[in-house]
Each structure stands twice: as C-alpha cells, then as structure tokens.
Coordinates of C-alpha atoms in Angstrom, one line a residue:
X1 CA 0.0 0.0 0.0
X2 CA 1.4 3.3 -1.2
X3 CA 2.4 6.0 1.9
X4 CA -0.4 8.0 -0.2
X5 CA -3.0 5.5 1.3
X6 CA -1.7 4.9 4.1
X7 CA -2.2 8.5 5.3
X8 CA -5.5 9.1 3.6
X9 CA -6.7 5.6 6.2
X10 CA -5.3 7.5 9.0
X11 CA -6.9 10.6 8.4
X12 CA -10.6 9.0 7.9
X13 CA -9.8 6.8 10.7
X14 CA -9.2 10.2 12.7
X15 CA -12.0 12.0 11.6
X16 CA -14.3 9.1 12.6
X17 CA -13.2 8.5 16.2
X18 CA -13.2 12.2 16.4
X19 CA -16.7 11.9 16.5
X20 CA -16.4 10.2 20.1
X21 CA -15.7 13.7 21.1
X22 CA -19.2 14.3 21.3
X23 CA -20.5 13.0 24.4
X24 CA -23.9 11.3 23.5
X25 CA -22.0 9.7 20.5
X26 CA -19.4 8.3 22.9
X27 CA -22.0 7.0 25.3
X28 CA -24.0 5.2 22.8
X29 CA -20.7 3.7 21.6
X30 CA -19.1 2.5 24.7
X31 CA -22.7 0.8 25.3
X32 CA -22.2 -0.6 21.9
X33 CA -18.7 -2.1 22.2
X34 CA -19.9 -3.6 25.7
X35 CA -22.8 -5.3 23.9
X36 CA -21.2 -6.7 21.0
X37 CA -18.1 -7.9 22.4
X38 CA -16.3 -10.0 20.4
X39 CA -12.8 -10.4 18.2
X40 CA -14.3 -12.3 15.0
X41 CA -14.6 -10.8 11.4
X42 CA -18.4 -9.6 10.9
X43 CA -20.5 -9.0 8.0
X44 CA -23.1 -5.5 8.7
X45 CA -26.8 -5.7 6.7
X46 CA -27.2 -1.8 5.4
X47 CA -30.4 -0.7 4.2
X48 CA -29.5 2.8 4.1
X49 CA -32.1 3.7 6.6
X50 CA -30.6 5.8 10.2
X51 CA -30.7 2.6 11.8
X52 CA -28.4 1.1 9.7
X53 CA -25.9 3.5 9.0
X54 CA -25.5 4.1 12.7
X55 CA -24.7 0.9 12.6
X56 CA -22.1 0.9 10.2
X57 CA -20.4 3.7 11.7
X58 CA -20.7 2.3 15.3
X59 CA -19.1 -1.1 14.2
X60 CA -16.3 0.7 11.9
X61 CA -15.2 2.4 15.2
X62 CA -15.4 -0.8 16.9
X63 CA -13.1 -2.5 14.4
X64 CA -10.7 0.3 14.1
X65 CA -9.8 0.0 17.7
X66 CA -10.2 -4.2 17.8
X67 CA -8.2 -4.3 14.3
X68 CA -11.0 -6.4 12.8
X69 CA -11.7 -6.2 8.8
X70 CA -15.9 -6.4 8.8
X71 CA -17.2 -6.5 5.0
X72 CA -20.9 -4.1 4.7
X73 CA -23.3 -5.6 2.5
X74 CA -26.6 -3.8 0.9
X75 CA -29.4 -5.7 -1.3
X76 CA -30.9 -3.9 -4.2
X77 CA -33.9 -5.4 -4.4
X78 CA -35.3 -3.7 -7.4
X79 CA -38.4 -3.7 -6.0
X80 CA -38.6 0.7 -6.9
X81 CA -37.7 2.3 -9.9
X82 CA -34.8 3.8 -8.1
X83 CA -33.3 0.8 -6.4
X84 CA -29.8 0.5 -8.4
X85 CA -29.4 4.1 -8.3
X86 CA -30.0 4.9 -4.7
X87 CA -27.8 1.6 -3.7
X88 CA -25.2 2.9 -6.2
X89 CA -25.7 6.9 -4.4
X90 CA -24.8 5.1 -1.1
X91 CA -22.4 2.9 -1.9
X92 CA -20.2 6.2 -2.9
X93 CA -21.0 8.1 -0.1
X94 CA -19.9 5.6 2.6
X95 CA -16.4 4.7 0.7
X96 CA -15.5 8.3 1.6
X97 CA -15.8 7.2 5.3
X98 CA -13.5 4.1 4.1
X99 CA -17.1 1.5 4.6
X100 CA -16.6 -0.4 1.3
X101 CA -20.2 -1.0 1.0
X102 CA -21.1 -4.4 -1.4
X103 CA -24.2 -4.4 -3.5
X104 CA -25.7 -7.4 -3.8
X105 CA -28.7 -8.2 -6.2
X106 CA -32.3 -9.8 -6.0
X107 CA -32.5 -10.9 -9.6
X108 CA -36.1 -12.7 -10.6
X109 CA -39.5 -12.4 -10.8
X110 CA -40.9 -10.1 -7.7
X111 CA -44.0 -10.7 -5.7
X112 CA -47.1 -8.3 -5.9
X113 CA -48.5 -9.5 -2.0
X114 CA -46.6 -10.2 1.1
X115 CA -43.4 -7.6 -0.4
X116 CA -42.2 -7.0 2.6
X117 CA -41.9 -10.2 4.3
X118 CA -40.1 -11.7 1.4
X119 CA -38.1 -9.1 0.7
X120 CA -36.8 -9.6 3.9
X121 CA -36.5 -13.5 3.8
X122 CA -34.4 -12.7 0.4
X123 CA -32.1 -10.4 1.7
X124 CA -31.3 -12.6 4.7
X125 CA -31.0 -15.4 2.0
X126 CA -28.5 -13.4 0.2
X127 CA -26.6 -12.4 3.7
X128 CA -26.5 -15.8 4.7
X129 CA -24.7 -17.0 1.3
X130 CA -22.7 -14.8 1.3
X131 CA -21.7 -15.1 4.7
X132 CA -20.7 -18.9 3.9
X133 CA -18.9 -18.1 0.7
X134 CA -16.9 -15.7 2.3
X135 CA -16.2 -17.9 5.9
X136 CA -17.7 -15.2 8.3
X137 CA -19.6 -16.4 11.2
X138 CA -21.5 -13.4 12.0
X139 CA -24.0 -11.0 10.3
X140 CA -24.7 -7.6 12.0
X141 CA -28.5 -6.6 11.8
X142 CA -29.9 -3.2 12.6
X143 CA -32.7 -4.0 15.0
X144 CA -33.2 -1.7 17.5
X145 CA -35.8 -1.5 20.7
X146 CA -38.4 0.2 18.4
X147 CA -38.4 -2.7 16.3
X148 CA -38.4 -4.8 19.2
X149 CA -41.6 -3.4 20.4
X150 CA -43.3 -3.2 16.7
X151 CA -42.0 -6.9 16.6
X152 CA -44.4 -7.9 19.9
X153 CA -47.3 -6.3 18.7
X154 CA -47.0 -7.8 15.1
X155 CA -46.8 -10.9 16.7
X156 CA -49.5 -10.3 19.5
X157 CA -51.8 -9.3 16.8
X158 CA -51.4 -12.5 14.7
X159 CA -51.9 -14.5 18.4
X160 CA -48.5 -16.2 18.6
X161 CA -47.3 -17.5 21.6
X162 CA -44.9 -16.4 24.0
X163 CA -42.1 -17.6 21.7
X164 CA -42.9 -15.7 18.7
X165 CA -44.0 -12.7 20.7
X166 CA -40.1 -12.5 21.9
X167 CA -38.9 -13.9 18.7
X168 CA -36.5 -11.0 18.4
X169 CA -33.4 -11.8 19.6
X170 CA -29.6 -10.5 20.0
X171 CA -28.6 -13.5 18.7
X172 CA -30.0 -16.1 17.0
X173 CA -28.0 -19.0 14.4
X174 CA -29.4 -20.1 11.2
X175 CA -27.4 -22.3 9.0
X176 CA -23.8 -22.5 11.6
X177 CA -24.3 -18.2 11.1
X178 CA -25.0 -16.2 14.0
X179 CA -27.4 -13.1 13.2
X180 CA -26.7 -10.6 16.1
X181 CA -28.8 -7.5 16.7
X182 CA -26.2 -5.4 18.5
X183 CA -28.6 -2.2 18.6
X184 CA -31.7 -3.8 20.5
X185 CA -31.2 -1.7 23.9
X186 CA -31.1 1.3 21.1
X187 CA -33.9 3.6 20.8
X188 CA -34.3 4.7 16.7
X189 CA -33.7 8.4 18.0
X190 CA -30.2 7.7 19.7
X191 CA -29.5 6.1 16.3
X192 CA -30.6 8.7 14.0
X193 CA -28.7 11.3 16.1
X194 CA -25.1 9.4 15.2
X195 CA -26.1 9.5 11.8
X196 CA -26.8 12.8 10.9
X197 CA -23.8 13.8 13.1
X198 CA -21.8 11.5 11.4
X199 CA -23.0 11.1 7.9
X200 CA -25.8 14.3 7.6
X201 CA -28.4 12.1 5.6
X202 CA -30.4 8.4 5.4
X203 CA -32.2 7.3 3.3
X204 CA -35.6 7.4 3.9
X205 CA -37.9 4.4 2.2
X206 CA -41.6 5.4 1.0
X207 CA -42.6 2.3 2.1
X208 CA -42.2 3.6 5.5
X209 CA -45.5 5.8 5.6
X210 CA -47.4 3.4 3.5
X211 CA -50.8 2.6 5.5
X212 CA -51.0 -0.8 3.1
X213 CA -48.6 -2.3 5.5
X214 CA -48.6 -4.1 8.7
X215 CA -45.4 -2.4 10.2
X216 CA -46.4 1.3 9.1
X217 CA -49.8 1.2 11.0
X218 CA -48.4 -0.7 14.3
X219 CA -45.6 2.2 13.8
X220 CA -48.5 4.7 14.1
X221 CA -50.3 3.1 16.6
X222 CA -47.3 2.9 19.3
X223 CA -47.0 6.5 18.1
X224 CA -50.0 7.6 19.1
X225 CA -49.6 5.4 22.5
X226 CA -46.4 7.3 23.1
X227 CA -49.0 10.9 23.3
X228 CA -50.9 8.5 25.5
X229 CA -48.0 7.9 27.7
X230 CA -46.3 5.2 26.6
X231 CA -43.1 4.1 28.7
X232 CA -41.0 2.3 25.6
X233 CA -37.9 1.7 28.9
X234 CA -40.9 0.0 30.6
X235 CA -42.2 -2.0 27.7
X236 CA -38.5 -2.9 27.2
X237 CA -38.0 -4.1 30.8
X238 CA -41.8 -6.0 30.3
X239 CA -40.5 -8.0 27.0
X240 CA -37.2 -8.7 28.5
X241 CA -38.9 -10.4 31.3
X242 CA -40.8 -12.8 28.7
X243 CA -37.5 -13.6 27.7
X244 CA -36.5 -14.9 30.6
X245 CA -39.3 -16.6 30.9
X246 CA -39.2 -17.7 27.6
X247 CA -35.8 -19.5 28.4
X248 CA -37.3 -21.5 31.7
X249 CA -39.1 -23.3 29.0
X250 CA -36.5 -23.6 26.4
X251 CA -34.6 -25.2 29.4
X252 CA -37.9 -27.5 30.0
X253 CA -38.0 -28.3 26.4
X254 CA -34.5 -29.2 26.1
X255 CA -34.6 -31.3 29.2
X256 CA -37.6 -33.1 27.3
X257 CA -35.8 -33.7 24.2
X258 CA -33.1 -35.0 26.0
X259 CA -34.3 -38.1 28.0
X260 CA -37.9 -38.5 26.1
X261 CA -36.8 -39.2 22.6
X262 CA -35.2 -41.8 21.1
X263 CA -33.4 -41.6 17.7
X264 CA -33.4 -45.0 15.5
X265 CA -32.1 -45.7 12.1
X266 CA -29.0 -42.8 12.0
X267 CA -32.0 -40.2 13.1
X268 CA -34.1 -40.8 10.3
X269 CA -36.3 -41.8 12.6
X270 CA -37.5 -41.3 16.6
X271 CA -39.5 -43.0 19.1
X272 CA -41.3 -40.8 21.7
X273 CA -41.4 -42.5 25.5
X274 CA -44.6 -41.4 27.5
X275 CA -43.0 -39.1 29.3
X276 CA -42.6 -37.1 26.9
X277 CA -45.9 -35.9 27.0
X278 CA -46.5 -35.7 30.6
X279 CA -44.9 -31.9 30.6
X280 CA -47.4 -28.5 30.4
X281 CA -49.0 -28.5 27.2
X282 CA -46.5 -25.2 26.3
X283 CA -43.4 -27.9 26.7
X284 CA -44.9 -30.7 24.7
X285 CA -45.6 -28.4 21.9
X286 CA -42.3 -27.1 21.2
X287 CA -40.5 -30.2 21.9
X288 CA -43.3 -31.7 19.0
X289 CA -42.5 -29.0 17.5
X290 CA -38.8 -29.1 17.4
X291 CA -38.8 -33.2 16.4
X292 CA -41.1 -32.9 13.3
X293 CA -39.0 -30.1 11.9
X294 CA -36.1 -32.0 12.8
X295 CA -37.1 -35.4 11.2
X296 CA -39.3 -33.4 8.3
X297 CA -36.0 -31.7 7.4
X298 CA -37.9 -28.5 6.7
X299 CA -36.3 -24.6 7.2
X300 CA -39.4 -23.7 8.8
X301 CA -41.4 -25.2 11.6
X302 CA -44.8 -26.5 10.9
X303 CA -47.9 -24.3 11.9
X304 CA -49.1 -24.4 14.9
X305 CA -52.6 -25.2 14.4
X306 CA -51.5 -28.8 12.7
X307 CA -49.1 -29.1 15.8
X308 CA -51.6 -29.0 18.2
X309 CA -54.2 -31.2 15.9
X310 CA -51.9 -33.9 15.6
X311 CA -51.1 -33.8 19.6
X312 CA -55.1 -34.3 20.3
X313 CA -54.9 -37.2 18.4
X314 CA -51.9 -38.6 20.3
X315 CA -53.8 -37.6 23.3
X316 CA -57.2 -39.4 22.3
X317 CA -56.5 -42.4 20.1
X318 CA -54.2 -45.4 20.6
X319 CA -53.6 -46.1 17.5
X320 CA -53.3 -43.8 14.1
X321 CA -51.6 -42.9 11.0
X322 CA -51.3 -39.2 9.6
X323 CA -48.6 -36.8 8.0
X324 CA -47.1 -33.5 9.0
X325 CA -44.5 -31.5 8.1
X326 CA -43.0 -34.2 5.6
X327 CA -43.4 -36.9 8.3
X328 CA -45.6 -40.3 9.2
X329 CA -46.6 -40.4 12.6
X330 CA -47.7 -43.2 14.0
X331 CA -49.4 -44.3 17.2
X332 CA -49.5 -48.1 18.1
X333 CA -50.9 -48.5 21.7
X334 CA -48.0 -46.3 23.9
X335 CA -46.0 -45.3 21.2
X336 CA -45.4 -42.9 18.8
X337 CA -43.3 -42.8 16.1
X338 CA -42.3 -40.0 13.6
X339 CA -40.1 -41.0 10.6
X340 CA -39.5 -39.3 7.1
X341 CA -42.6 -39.3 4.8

C-alpha cells in the first residue's frame, strides 16, 4: 500500500473516532462495544435507513480499535424504480468514510402480496450465502428496541405464543451463522442522532409511511400510544422479562428432548417414551415442534394449528396414522413414532 494510502486511512480513521468527542455519540458507543463484544470478522446488513448507517459507523469504530476487517453488504432489491441508483448513491458516499459498502442483487421475478416479508426472507438469504462463501460467522442486523416493540405487537396481533412474541433476539444462528442484533437496547432516535452527526443524511424508504402495511400502522399506533403515555424503557423491561421466561421453558423443552426421545435408524427416525408428554401443554408443543422439523427436514417449523391437531390425536386415540410436516406419525398403543414421509 502506497504512503499516499496509508495517510488518507489515517486521516478517515481520525475524523471518525473524532466523533467520540461528542458526548452522547461516545456514550452510545461504549454501550455498543460492551454489547457486542467479540474479536471475530463480521458481515453488517445496510439498508441505508438511520438505523443502519449508525450501525455501520458504530461497528467501523469498533473494528478500528479491535483491528478487525468487517465487510458491509446492501441488497438492491429492485423492488422501486430507483433501487440501483439509490444503492449505487450510497455505496459512494460511505467509501469516503472508508465502509466499502457491497451491493448485492435480488434478480427474478418479484411478488405483488406479502413484499415485505419476502423481501426480507431474500435479503437474509443473500446475507446468509454470502456469509458462507466468504467464511464469516456473523451478520450484524440493525434492529433496535423500536423494532423490538413493533415486533411484539406484530406478533401479538397475529396471536402467537410467548415464543414468537419474543422472537427477536440479540442473537440467533441459522445455518452454523449467528445473526446478532447489536442495537436492540437502542432507541431509533439515539441512532438517527449518530447518523446525521456523522454522515448528515439516510435514506428514507416510501414504504415507511405506506398505510398498506402491517409495520407502518403498528408504527402509528405505538406513536399515538407514546402521546398516550407510553413508557418504551418500561415495555422494554416488560418483553425482557418474557425472555427470561421464555428461556425457563426452552430449558424444559430441552430437558424433554433429551431423556424422552429416542433416535433409530441414524436419526431418520424417533420414538417418543410417555413421558414425553407428561410436561405442560407449552413444553410438549415445542418439543413436537422441534422433532417434526427436525425429522421433516424442513427450514421452517410447521404451523401451529396442525401441531396441536396432531397432539389431540396422540392424546385421544391409541392407534393412528397421519402426515405433518414431511413426516408419518404413527401411534400403536404407547408409542409414537415419527419418521420421514
């Protein structure tokens, strides 16, 4: 690298932990570097938004002073007429602050219902391949506590249980990747103050204020509940208490798995003991859960409703035949058996 380079990294490098001069900035950071706390290579998911460029600047700090080399990756969906260019726009911005943003591309046919939602699931897709191409174990999200909240009321609203109303977590692992949401003790206007102090613009997505979706009218709603007197610290403090709740039963569940199930025929198969069913109902379901997924070999666990159907059954008949979830189960007398349909 020329001495040319070499003193233009320094200078940017300067210029950006200058901005821990500023108190609040410094604050938010130090909270930051406590919470994310660790010495591996990371990939960070920008959209663009404040969120995410706060982001990016708060884990550039972090890898300046932990001499880490994290790679920033933005999809262009294509899914607005000004996709490329706006991706493109940012892309040239954020090299100036040395974040060599990578644009990667959702090519194909897009979907006219349920946009958001798979927009999403593609752009984690694309994260997650790339994250296995390039051998990096972790994928920085910009969820912070207002999504958090939106998240439980989403999920409160469609009547999941306590697992999906807390499904949002600082880290979760898909595919041997760990997704971590290092911003979640974050409120959105923390994170938009570091990025106009640091960058002076964000993009700002239409969708955002579009009534037609889900997100946009919970968004309002809390709004509005905020005039009302909201406490978001205390709804915080209320949805990390589910958590920990949420994890007594994980434990439970686990516990289940463990000494209930037996695995036959290299785990193509499993037999369930009796015991496995005398748990509360919330512990039999996600271990049922968790083995039909498991033996189904399918990404994403089966709905509920045909959980709990099937469970009745095993519940009220000694002897049966059905499929879920790409597996036989079978009853005969005591038993149950799942294998591969």
């Amino acid at each position: 690298m020329s001495l040319k380079n070499l003193t233009a990294i320094k200078k940017t490098h300067s210029f950006l932990l200058d901005k821990l001069k500023d108190k609040k900035v410094n604050n938010i950071y130090q909270k930051f570097e406590s919470l994310l706390d660790t010495n591996e290579n990371f990939i960070v998911a920008v959209s663009g938004g404040a969120d995410s460029l706060a982001l990016s600047f708060l884990s550039k700090i972090y890898s300046i002073k932990n001499s880490l080399k994290p790679k920033y990756f933005i999809l262009d969906h294509k899914l607005r007429k000004n996709s490329t260019l706006e991706t493109r726009h940012l892309k040239e911005n954020l090299n100036k602050f040395l974040i060599n943003l990578n644009i990667l591309t959702w090519r194909g046919i897009k979907p006219k219902n349920n946009i958001q939602s798979i927009a999403r699931d593609k752009r984690y897709s694309l994260l997650l391949k790339t994250a296995k191409k390039l051998k990096i174990k972790n994928i920085l999200l910009g969820h912070h506590m207002d999504d958090l909240i939106e998240n439980f009321f989403i999920r409160f609203i469609r009547g999941s249980g306590l697992n999906g109303l807390v499904s949002l977590k600082k880290k979760t692992k898909v595919d041997d990747i760990n997704l971590i949401r290092p911003l979640l003790n974050f409120k959105k206007k923390d994170l938009i103050y570091i990025t106009n102090y640091v960058f002076g613009f964000y993009v700002k997505d239409p969708s955002n204020k579009d009534d037609k979706f889900k997100r946009v009218k919970i968004r309002k709603f809390l709004t509005q509940l905020e005039k009302e007197g909201l406490d978001t610290d205390k709804f915080f403090l209320t949805i990390k208490n589910l958590q920990s709740s949420n994890q007594t039963i994980k434990f439970y569940t686990s516990e289940n798995l463990k000494k209930n199930v037996t695995y036959l025929e290299r785990k193509q198969s499993v037999a369930l003991k009796q015991d496995f069913f005398y748990n509360s109902k919330e512990v039999v379901f996600r271990s049922f859960t968790k083995i039909v997924k498991a033996i189904g070999q399918k990404y994403y666990p089966t709905r509920g409703k045909k959980i709990d159907r099937v469970i009745k059954l095993i519940n009220s008949k000694s002897n049966f035949k059905v499929t879920l979830g790409g597996c036989i189960v079978k009853k005969v007398n005591e038993t149950v058996l799942l294998s591969k349909e």
